[in-house]
Short mmCIF file of C-alpha atoms in Angstrom, two decimals:
data_model
loop_
_atom_site.label_atom_id
_atom_site.label_comp_id
_atom_site.label_asym_id
_atom_site.label_seq_id
_atom_site.Cartn_x
_atom_site.Cartn_y
_atom_site.Cartn_z
CA MET A 1 21.94 16.06 -12.78
CA LYS A 2 17.92 16.39 -10.54
CA LYS A 3 19.77 16.44 -7.33
CA LEU A 4 21.46 20.07 -8.28
CA ILE A 5 18.65 21.54 -9.42
CA TYR A 6 16.69 20.39 -6.28
CA LEU A 7 19.01 21.97 -4.02
CA LEU A 8 19.96 24.19 -6.26
CA VAL A 9 15.56 25.43 -5.85
CA SER A 10 15.85 24.40 -2.22
CA PHE A 11 18.70 27.45 -1.25
CA LEU A 12 17.22 29.74 -3.35
CA TYR A 13 13.41 28.99 -1.76
CA ILE A 14 15.02 29.64 1.28
CA THR A 15 16.72 32.48 0.55
CA PHE A 16 13.40 33.89 -0.75
CA LEU A 17 12.05 32.71 2.78
CA ILE A 18 14.50 35.70 4.54
CA ALA A 19 13.78 37.67 1.88
CA PHE A 20 10.53 38.66 2.55
CA ILE A 21 9.96 37.40 5.99
CA GLY A 22 6.98 39.84 7.46
CA CYS A 23 6.00 40.99 4.30
CA GLU A 24 1.85 40.66 3.90
CA PRO A 25 0.92 37.64 1.95
CA GLN A 26 0.16 38.61 -1.54
CA GLY A 27 -1.29 36.81 -4.46
CA GLU A 28 -3.96 34.08 -4.65
CA SER A 29 -6.14 33.00 -1.66
CA GLN A 30 -5.90 29.93 0.53
CA ASP A 31 -8.40 28.31 -1.33
CA GLN A 32 -7.37 29.71 -4.51
CA TYR A 33 -3.90 27.80 -4.18
CA GLU A 34 -4.98 24.44 -3.54
CA GLU A 35 -7.87 24.06 -6.16
CA ASN A 36 -5.03 25.13 -8.04
CA LEU A 37 -2.95 22.34 -5.92
CA ALA A 38 -5.65 19.64 -6.78
CA GLU A 39 -5.83 20.85 -10.55
CA ASP A 40 -1.79 19.71 -10.96
CA MET A 41 -2.50 16.57 -9.17
CA THR A 42 -5.66 15.62 -11.81
CA SER A 43 -3.67 16.57 -14.58
CA SER A 44 -0.99 14.29 -13.44
CA LEU A 45 -3.48 11.41 -11.80
CA LYS A 46 -4.80 11.50 -15.68
CA ASN A 47 -1.26 11.58 -17.38
CA ASP A 48 1.25 10.57 -15.65
CA ILE A 49 -0.68 7.34 -14.66
CA LEU A 50 -4.09 6.28 -15.60
CA ARG A 51 -3.21 6.72 -19.28
CA HIS A 52 -0.06 4.86 -19.83
CA TRP A 53 -1.50 2.39 -16.88
CA TYR A 54 -5.06 1.76 -19.00
CA PRO A 55 -6.23 0.10 -21.30
CA ARG A 56 -2.70 -0.78 -22.37
CA VAL A 57 -2.63 -3.43 -19.28
CA ILE A 58 -5.74 -5.19 -20.30
CA ASP A 59 -5.59 -8.68 -21.47
CA SER A 60 -7.84 -9.00 -24.67
CA VAL A 61 -6.59 -11.97 -24.95
CA TYR A 62 -7.02 -14.36 -21.66
CA GLY A 63 -8.59 -12.00 -19.56
CA GLY A 64 -7.18 -10.23 -17.12
CA TYR A 65 -4.48 -7.58 -16.41
CA LEU A 66 -0.82 -7.72 -17.93
CA SER A 67 1.66 -7.53 -15.47
CA ASN A 68 5.32 -7.03 -17.37
CA PHE A 69 6.01 -3.69 -18.72
CA ASP A 70 10.01 -2.95 -19.38
CA TYR A 71 10.58 1.55 -18.84
CA GLN A 72 9.25 2.77 -21.82
CA TRP A 73 5.98 0.69 -21.11
CA GLU A 74 6.94 -2.21 -23.90
CA PRO A 75 5.45 -4.86 -22.31
CA LEU A 76 7.43 -8.32 -21.96
CA ASP A 77 7.10 -11.84 -22.46
CA ASP A 78 6.14 -13.15 -19.64
CA GLN A 79 2.73 -12.27 -17.85
CA PRO A 80 2.44 -14.31 -15.29
CA LYS A 81 -1.13 -12.99 -13.60
CA PHE A 82 -0.94 -12.46 -10.19
CA LEU A 83 -4.00 -12.19 -7.35
CA VAL A 84 -3.28 -9.24 -5.73
CA THR A 85 -1.82 -6.76 -8.84
CA GLN A 86 -5.04 -8.22 -9.99
CA ALA A 87 -7.24 -7.69 -8.21
CA ARG A 88 -5.34 -4.05 -7.49
CA HIS A 89 -6.71 -3.57 -10.65
CA VAL A 90 -10.39 -4.38 -9.96
CA TRP A 91 -10.11 -2.04 -7.34
CA THR A 92 -8.11 1.18 -9.09
CA THR A 93 -10.26 0.98 -11.95
CA SER A 94 -13.70 1.04 -10.08
CA ARG A 95 -12.52 3.49 -7.90
CA THR A 96 -11.91 6.04 -11.14
CA ALA A 97 -14.95 5.35 -12.60
CA GLU A 98 -16.52 6.23 -9.86
CA PHE A 99 -13.97 9.48 -8.71
CA PHE A 100 -14.26 11.42 -12.19
CA PRO A 101 -18.11 11.49 -13.51
CA GLY A 102 -18.16 10.35 -17.52
CA GLN A 103 -15.67 8.38 -17.61
CA GLU A 104 -16.95 5.68 -15.74
CA GLY A 105 -18.50 3.05 -18.57
CA GLU A 106 -15.11 2.63 -19.62
CA TYR A 107 -13.62 2.11 -16.05
CA LEU A 108 -16.15 0.65 -15.12
CA GLU A 109 -15.43 -2.07 -18.21
CA TYR A 110 -12.39 -2.32 -17.36
CA SER A 111 -12.70 -3.24 -13.66
CA GLU A 112 -15.17 -5.91 -14.81
CA HIS A 113 -12.91 -6.93 -17.20
CA GLY A 114 -10.74 -7.57 -14.43
CA PHE A 115 -13.50 -9.29 -11.89
CA ASP A 116 -14.06 -11.97 -14.83
CA PHE A 117 -10.79 -13.66 -14.91
CA LEU A 118 -10.38 -12.65 -10.84
CA LYS A 119 -13.99 -15.70 -10.83
CA ASP A 120 -13.50 -17.57 -13.78
CA HIS A 121 -9.59 -18.56 -12.83
CA PHE A 122 -8.51 -17.36 -9.61
CA TRP A 123 -11.50 -18.51 -7.37
CA ASP A 124 -10.68 -22.47 -6.14
CA GLN A 125 -13.29 -24.16 -7.70
CA GLU A 126 -12.37 -27.01 -5.78
CA TYR A 127 -11.65 -25.81 -2.08
CA GLY A 128 -12.43 -22.22 -2.36
CA GLY A 129 -10.18 -19.20 -1.79
CA PHE A 130 -7.89 -17.45 -4.16
CA TYR A 131 -4.93 -18.61 -6.23
CA THR A 132 -1.93 -16.24 -6.14
CA LEU A 133 0.05 -17.10 -9.01
CA LEU A 134 -1.44 -18.33 -12.06
CA ASN A 135 -0.21 -18.30 -16.19
CA ARG A 136 -1.62 -15.82 -18.37
CA ASP A 137 -4.26 -18.37 -19.55
CA GLY A 138 -5.52 -18.54 -16.01
CA SER A 139 -3.94 -21.94 -16.39
CA VAL A 140 -2.35 -23.23 -13.09
CA MET A 141 1.86 -21.99 -12.68
CA LEU A 142 2.65 -25.74 -11.81
CA THR A 143 6.46 -24.41 -11.36
CA SER A 144 5.45 -21.76 -9.02
CA SER A 145 5.33 -22.10 -5.25
CA TYR A 146 2.08 -21.31 -4.95
CA VAL A 147 1.14 -23.90 -6.72
CA ASP A 148 -0.29 -25.60 -3.36
CA SER A 149 -0.96 -23.17 -1.29
CA LYS A 150 -2.86 -19.63 -1.07
CA ARG A 151 -2.29 -16.43 1.13
CA SER A 152 -4.24 -14.32 3.23
CA TYR A 153 -2.70 -11.66 1.88
CA GLY A 154 -3.88 -11.69 -1.29
CA ASN A 155 -7.34 -13.24 -0.53
CA ALA A 156 -7.69 -9.98 1.31
CA PHE A 157 -6.96 -7.47 -1.93
CA ALA A 158 -9.59 -9.71 -4.02
CA ILE A 159 -12.59 -8.51 -1.46
CA TYR A 160 -11.02 -4.62 -1.29
CA GLY A 161 -11.12 -5.18 -5.52
CA MET A 162 -14.48 -6.35 -5.65
CA ALA A 163 -16.20 -4.58 -2.63
CA SER A 164 -15.11 -1.23 -4.58
CA LEU A 165 -16.49 -3.00 -7.57
CA TYR A 166 -19.39 -3.31 -6.59
CA ALA A 167 -20.51 -0.14 -4.40
CA VAL A 168 -20.06 1.08 -7.97
CA ASN A 169 -22.14 -1.29 -10.62
CA GLU A 170 -24.05 -3.57 -7.92
CA ASP A 171 -24.20 -6.77 -9.63
CA PRO A 172 -24.58 -9.20 -6.41
CA GLU A 173 -22.82 -11.66 -7.97
CA VAL A 174 -19.28 -9.26 -7.25
CA LEU A 175 -20.66 -8.78 -4.10
CA ASP A 176 -21.42 -12.96 -3.35
CA LEU A 177 -18.07 -13.40 -4.25
CA ALA A 178 -16.49 -11.12 -1.76
CA LYS A 179 -18.75 -12.29 0.72
CA LYS A 180 -17.37 -15.73 -0.01
CA ALA A 181 -13.88 -14.73 0.35
CA PHE A 182 -14.59 -13.34 3.69
CA TYR A 183 -16.08 -16.33 4.77
CA TRP A 184 -13.38 -18.85 3.68
CA LEU A 185 -10.78 -16.30 4.94
CA GLU A 186 -13.62 -17.01 8.77
CA GLU A 187 -13.22 -20.58 7.94
CA HIS A 188 -9.49 -21.09 7.46
CA ALA A 189 -7.70 -18.54 8.33
CA HIS A 190 -8.81 -16.68 11.52
CA ASP A 191 -7.42 -17.83 14.25
CA GLN A 192 -10.43 -18.34 16.94
CA GLU A 193 -7.60 -18.21 20.12
CA HIS A 194 -5.77 -15.37 19.35
CA GLY A 195 -7.44 -13.34 16.82
CA GLY A 196 -6.32 -12.30 13.43
CA TYR A 197 -5.26 -14.16 10.18
CA TYR A 198 -2.57 -15.98 9.37
CA GLN A 199 -0.98 -15.56 5.94
CA HIS A 200 0.16 -18.66 4.98
CA LEU A 201 -2.38 -21.29 4.04
CA ASN A 202 -1.79 -25.03 2.23
CA ARG A 203 -4.46 -25.36 -1.01
CA ASP A 204 -7.45 -26.97 0.43
CA GLY A 205 -6.89 -24.05 3.86
CA SER A 206 -5.29 -25.62 6.32
CA VAL A 207 -2.82 -23.56 8.30
CA MET A 208 0.67 -23.84 7.56
CA GLN A 209 2.16 -24.49 10.46
CA ARG A 210 6.00 -24.18 12.45
CA GLU A 211 6.33 -27.84 12.87
CA THR A 212 9.67 -29.08 10.98
CA PRO A 213 13.43 -28.46 12.46
CA GLU A 214 14.22 -25.71 10.31
CA PHE A 215 11.24 -23.95 10.90
CA LYS A 216 10.69 -23.82 14.18
CA ASN A 217 12.44 -21.46 16.27
CA GLN A 218 14.49 -19.96 13.60
CA PRO A 219 13.39 -16.79 11.81
CA SER A 220 17.02 -16.04 10.41
CA PHE A 221 15.47 -19.10 7.98
CA ASP A 222 14.85 -17.36 4.41
CA ALA A 223 11.48 -19.59 4.80
CA SER A 224 11.27 -17.89 8.00
CA THR A 225 7.72 -16.60 8.02
CA ILE A 226 6.14 -19.68 7.71
CA GLY A 227 3.35 -20.04 9.98
CA TYR A 228 3.57 -16.58 11.35
CA LYS A 229 1.43 -13.99 11.41
CA ASP A 230 2.47 -10.32 10.20
CA GLN A 231 1.51 -7.09 9.74
CA ASN A 232 1.45 -6.83 6.37
CA THR A 233 -1.44 -9.18 5.36
CA SER A 234 -3.11 -7.56 9.17
CA ILE A 235 -3.53 -3.73 7.46
CA HIS A 236 -4.57 -4.91 4.71
CA LEU A 237 -6.99 -7.88 5.89
CA LEU A 238 -8.25 -4.16 7.68
CA GLU A 239 -8.53 -2.24 4.29
CA ALA A 240 -10.66 -5.10 2.58
CA PHE A 241 -12.68 -5.36 5.60
CA THR A 242 -13.51 -1.76 5.54
CA GLU A 243 -14.43 -1.41 2.25
CA LEU A 244 -16.24 -4.55 1.88
CA TYR A 245 -18.21 -2.94 5.13
CA LYS A 246 -18.93 0.38 3.16
CA VAL A 247 -21.01 -1.37 0.95
CA TRP A 248 -22.18 -4.92 3.07
CA PRO A 249 -22.48 -3.81 6.85
CA ASP A 250 -23.19 -6.87 8.40
CA SER A 251 -22.21 -8.10 11.99
CA LEU A 252 -19.61 -10.68 11.66
CA LEU A 253 -18.09 -8.58 9.37
CA ARG A 254 -18.51 -5.34 11.63
CA GLU A 255 -17.12 -7.78 14.57
CA ARG A 256 -13.52 -8.36 12.57
CA THR A 257 -12.90 -5.25 11.16
CA GLU A 258 -13.47 -3.91 14.68
CA GLU A 259 -11.07 -7.55 15.84
CA MET A 260 -8.18 -6.27 13.49
CA LEU A 261 -8.41 -2.38 13.96
CA HIS A 262 -8.12 -3.49 18.17
CA LEU A 263 -4.83 -5.39 17.04
CA ILE A 264 -3.24 -3.22 14.74
CA ARG A 265 -3.42 -0.55 16.65
CA ASP A 266 -3.29 -2.42 20.49
CA VAL A 267 -1.05 -4.75 19.84
CA MET A 268 1.48 -4.31 16.74
CA VAL A 269 1.91 -0.76 17.32
CA THR A 270 5.21 -0.61 19.50
CA ASP A 271 5.76 2.47 22.01
CA ARG A 272 7.76 4.47 20.17
CA GLY A 273 5.31 4.09 17.36
CA TYR A 274 5.94 1.46 14.59
CA LEU A 275 4.82 -1.58 13.58
CA ASN A 276 6.28 -5.03 14.33
CA LEU A 277 6.80 -6.94 11.47
CA PHE A 278 6.24 -10.86 12.03
CA PHE A 279 4.29 -12.46 15.53
CA GLN A 280 4.11 -15.57 17.23
CA PRO A 281 0.73 -16.77 16.70
CA ASP A 282 -0.18 -15.72 20.36
CA TRP A 283 1.04 -12.30 18.80
CA THR A 284 4.17 -12.40 20.50
CA PRO A 285 6.71 -10.25 18.25
CA ILE A 286 9.73 -11.77 16.53
CA SER A 287 12.85 -9.86 17.20
CA LEU A 288 16.24 -9.56 15.71
CA GLN A 289 17.87 -7.72 18.99
CA ASP A 290 19.46 -10.25 20.79
CA SER A 291 21.42 -11.10 16.98
CA SER A 292 24.43 -9.68 15.80
CA VAL A 293 24.64 -6.44 13.53
CA GLU A 294 25.42 -9.03 11.03
CA GLN A 295 22.44 -10.89 11.12
CA ILE A 296 20.43 -8.13 11.69
CA LYS A 297 21.20 -6.48 8.46
CA GLN A 298 21.22 -10.47 6.41
CA PHE A 299 18.14 -10.68 7.96
CA TYR A 300 16.44 -7.50 8.08
CA ASP A 301 13.07 -7.90 6.18
CA ILE A 302 12.00 -9.98 8.90
CA ASP A 303 12.75 -7.49 11.23
CA HIS A 304 13.01 -3.76 10.94
CA VAL A 305 10.59 0.12 10.93
CA SER A 306 9.28 0.06 7.55
CA PHE A 307 8.51 3.95 7.49
CA GLY A 308 6.22 3.01 4.31
CA HIS A 309 4.30 0.26 5.80
CA ASP A 310 4.02 3.05 9.13
CA ILE A 311 2.04 6.23 7.57
CA GLU A 312 -0.62 3.82 5.72
CA THR A 313 -1.54 1.53 8.74
CA ALA A 314 -1.96 5.79 9.80
CA TYR A 315 -4.33 5.98 7.36
CA LEU A 316 -6.15 2.89 6.93
CA MET A 317 -6.66 2.79 10.72
CA LEU A 318 -8.26 6.21 10.50
CA GLU A 319 -10.84 5.46 7.31
CA ALA A 320 -12.11 2.00 9.26
CA SER A 321 -12.78 4.40 12.56
CA GLU A 322 -14.61 6.67 10.53
CA ILE A 323 -16.12 3.92 8.44
CA LEU A 324 -17.05 1.82 11.16
CA GLY A 325 -18.87 5.29 12.75
CA ILE A 326 -16.44 5.22 16.27
CA GLU A 327 -17.48 8.55 17.84
CA ASN A 328 -14.95 10.46 19.54
CA ASP A 329 -12.33 7.56 19.25
CA GLU A 330 -9.65 9.49 20.60
CA LYS A 331 -7.07 6.70 20.58
CA THR A 332 -7.04 5.67 17.62
CA LEU A 333 -6.48 9.41 16.79
CA ASP A 334 -3.77 9.48 18.82
CA VAL A 335 -1.76 6.12 17.53
CA SER A 336 -2.47 7.40 14.40
CA LYS A 337 -0.64 10.91 15.12
CA LYS A 338 1.79 9.03 16.90
CA MET A 339 2.64 6.81 13.86
CA VAL A 340 2.79 10.08 11.41
CA ASP A 341 5.40 11.90 13.55
CA HIS A 342 8.04 8.81 14.26
CA THR A 343 8.48 8.86 10.72
CA ILE A 344 8.54 12.07 10.11
CA LYS A 345 11.34 11.96 13.22
CA ASN A 346 13.40 9.14 12.11
CA GLY A 347 12.72 8.80 8.76
CA TRP A 348 12.39 12.12 6.50
CA ASP A 349 15.05 12.77 4.63
CA LEU A 350 16.16 16.33 5.42
CA GLN A 351 17.89 16.81 2.07
CA TYR A 352 16.40 16.11 0.00
CA ASP A 353 12.12 15.12 1.26
CA GLY A 354 10.98 12.04 0.77
CA ILE A 355 10.31 8.90 3.53
CA TYR A 356 13.59 6.28 3.46
CA TYR A 357 12.43 2.57 3.06
CA GLY A 358 13.79 0.92 6.54
CA GLY A 359 15.76 1.70 9.97
CA PHE A 360 16.62 -0.31 12.89
CA TYR A 361 16.85 0.13 16.51
CA PHE A 362 20.01 -1.32 17.48
CA GLN A 363 19.85 -2.61 21.52
CA GLY A 364 21.52 0.57 23.38
CA GLN A 365 20.06 2.79 21.01
CA ASP A 366 17.45 5.94 21.69
CA SER A 367 17.63 7.05 18.11
CA ILE A 368 17.31 4.71 14.86
CA THR A 369 20.05 4.05 12.43
CA ILE A 370 18.48 3.67 8.80
CA LEU A 371 19.47 0.55 7.24
CA ASN A 372 18.40 1.14 3.79
CA SER A 373 18.22 4.86 2.47
CA ALA A 374 16.65 3.72 -0.66
CA LYS A 375 12.59 5.61 -1.63
CA THR A 376 9.99 3.24 -2.70
CA TRP A 377 7.39 4.81 -5.09
CA TRP A 378 5.17 3.34 -3.39
CA ALA A 379 5.80 5.17 0.28
CA GLN A 380 6.15 8.10 -0.61
CA ALA A 381 2.34 7.76 -2.26
CA GLU A 382 1.37 6.58 0.90
CA ALA A 383 2.96 9.92 2.81
CA LEU A 384 1.85 11.62 0.85
CA ASN A 385 -2.01 10.84 1.29
CA SER A 386 -1.01 10.86 5.25
CA LEU A 387 0.57 13.83 5.21
CA LEU A 388 -2.38 15.63 3.96
CA LEU A 389 -4.95 14.02 6.16
CA MET A 390 -2.52 14.74 8.93
CA SER A 391 -2.80 18.46 8.21
CA ARG A 392 -6.77 18.71 8.31
CA LEU A 393 -6.65 17.39 11.32
CA PHE A 394 -4.36 19.27 13.01
CA PRO A 395 -4.33 22.30 11.28
CA LYS A 396 -2.58 24.13 14.00
CA GLU A 397 0.70 21.98 13.88
CA THR A 398 1.87 23.66 10.18
CA ASP A 399 4.41 21.30 9.37
CA TYR A 400 2.25 18.64 8.18
CA TYR A 401 1.05 20.73 5.56
CA ALA A 402 4.64 21.64 4.45
CA LEU A 403 6.10 18.84 4.18
CA PHE A 404 3.43 17.33 2.46
CA GLU A 405 4.13 20.18 -0.27
CA ASN A 406 7.08 18.94 0.01
CA GLN A 407 6.18 15.33 -0.81
CA TRP A 408 4.43 16.50 -3.86
CA ASP A 409 7.56 18.45 -5.16
CA TYR A 410 9.44 15.69 -4.34
CA ILE A 411 7.35 13.20 -6.23
CA LYS A 412 7.20 14.83 -9.07
CA LEU A 413 10.81 15.68 -9.37
CA PHE A 414 12.98 12.02 -8.27
CA LEU A 415 9.86 9.72 -9.29
CA ILE A 416 7.95 11.24 -12.09
CA ASP A 417 8.90 9.60 -15.80
CA GLU A 418 8.41 13.02 -17.85
CA GLU A 419 10.03 12.05 -20.50
CA HIS A 420 8.36 7.68 -21.13
CA GLY A 421 5.67 8.14 -18.65
CA GLY A 422 4.28 6.56 -15.26
CA TRP A 423 6.29 6.10 -11.87
CA TYR A 424 9.94 5.26 -11.60
CA ALA A 425 10.08 1.87 -8.88
CA TRP A 426 12.52 4.07 -6.68
CA GLY A 427 13.13 7.51 -6.24
CA LEU A 428 16.14 9.09 -8.56
CA ASP A 429 17.79 10.50 -5.64
CA ARG A 430 18.45 7.50 -2.85
CA SER A 431 18.80 5.52 -6.25
CA ASP A 432 21.10 4.71 -9.76
CA ASP A 433 20.67 5.42 -13.01
CA GLN A 434 20.07 1.99 -13.64
CA GLN A 435 16.62 3.08 -11.98
CA GLN A 436 14.88 4.67 -14.86
CA GLN A 437 14.94 2.12 -16.96
CA GLY A 438 13.56 -0.44 -14.47
CA LEU A 439 10.20 -1.72 -15.39
CA LYS A 440 6.86 0.66 -14.96
CA ALA A 441 4.97 -2.68 -14.54
CA GLN A 442 5.39 -6.12 -12.52
CA ILE A 443 4.01 -7.47 -10.06
CA TRP A 444 4.82 -6.18 -7.22
CA LYS A 445 4.26 -2.98 -9.27
CA SER A 446 0.70 -1.31 -9.94
CA PRO A 447 -1.10 2.03 -9.74
CA TYR A 448 -3.02 1.27 -6.33
CA HIS A 449 -0.96 3.37 -4.02
CA ASN A 450 0.24 6.45 -5.93
CA GLY A 451 -3.65 6.58 -7.94
CA ARG A 452 -5.68 5.96 -3.89
CA ALA A 453 -3.27 8.73 -3.26
CA LEU A 454 -3.99 11.28 -5.55
CA MET A 455 -7.54 10.64 -5.77
CA ASN A 456 -7.41 11.33 -1.87
CA CYS A 457 -5.46 14.50 -1.88
CA ILE A 458 -7.82 15.53 -4.45
CA ALA A 459 -10.86 15.25 -3.03
CA SER A 460 -9.43 16.82 0.27
CA LEU A 461 -8.00 19.90 -1.66
CA ARG A 462 -11.32 20.27 -3.26
CA GLY A 463 -13.29 19.77 0.49
CA PRO A 464 -16.93 18.38 -0.15
CA ASP A 465 -19.16 19.32 -3.07
#
């Protein structure tokens, strides 16, 4: 039904434009229009996101945050504690405390509550670094494959959350632990020869190598990413280092932030304008181009165009360049624009709006083939943020602003659950009806992507104070 309504509204809108083209603009000014839009987003941020997550996810028994809730926001029996999600809640609540003056006490309390759990349970007191997955009570999950390993990705988010919290409460203990995590990554995960960071580490911090026959040079195996470097870890290390540099302008931290910006912008992004996903230690991309069509589709996760990551990375690179104070950084601006333009050209749904999950450039073809047309919630949020950002940076290119408006309409129609609250995991236009009963929260779904996108958009629409 929503698809039919959307098509009807689109038809009426086009008919209206044709009938009234050439008429002088009437009604509200652009400033007033953007203030109204900011009010709409603020209301949605508060009522569709924050009030459903907080304080509902606060674990008052064991600390930290609960993880799994059904489509009606009822908690499930299984409540593991995943480092990435826990840290993202710390970031979201501390950022909310900063964003809404007058409510900072409430959200700051939620953030400090999460930090205590990171400090007391996730930090490995013997070897350093943060564990990846724990039981609800904070004990090590012995049945998990993560028990003897750590991930740079999760440690990056721990730094990200703590840096954001320190910006609000200025508690030295928070900054000290963020520094310890940074130095732990520097000692164990950083590649001094080729640059960047390894993702997979043993519990003691030693790097997992691709030595066993079933892993070596076999990208089609399920566990084939062991020992590879990857774009997803890299972009979130850049994100974390950028956040930490805001509150701790350390010279080594600056060097590593610049290093990650360079690697992502100049090495990982292809000439077409999208990110390769996995790499050998020397940054040679892992490619399925020589594989059969069946293998490419079967092992799609290791090599494809991820539109959500591309459009998110455009923002993260520009944010890093700004925080580093790089003047006249035309290179980062050009590459970021190229990534957004590539996503719009190749991953935008011309029927319903929104961006697809991913595609692939098959050998000998100039155009991309969409292999996954579903629309994950986090990618739609990142697209909203980056489209408005591009419209500000390139005001003469009006398509960015129009697509930003369309994207917001898409989110309201196909992602926001008007009955139960929160966002669906997948856009209803490209998913089956069962998605309406999908989990509202799980270890990979928190209000970090959509919360950040709306806060950034609201700030941009309202302009400087």
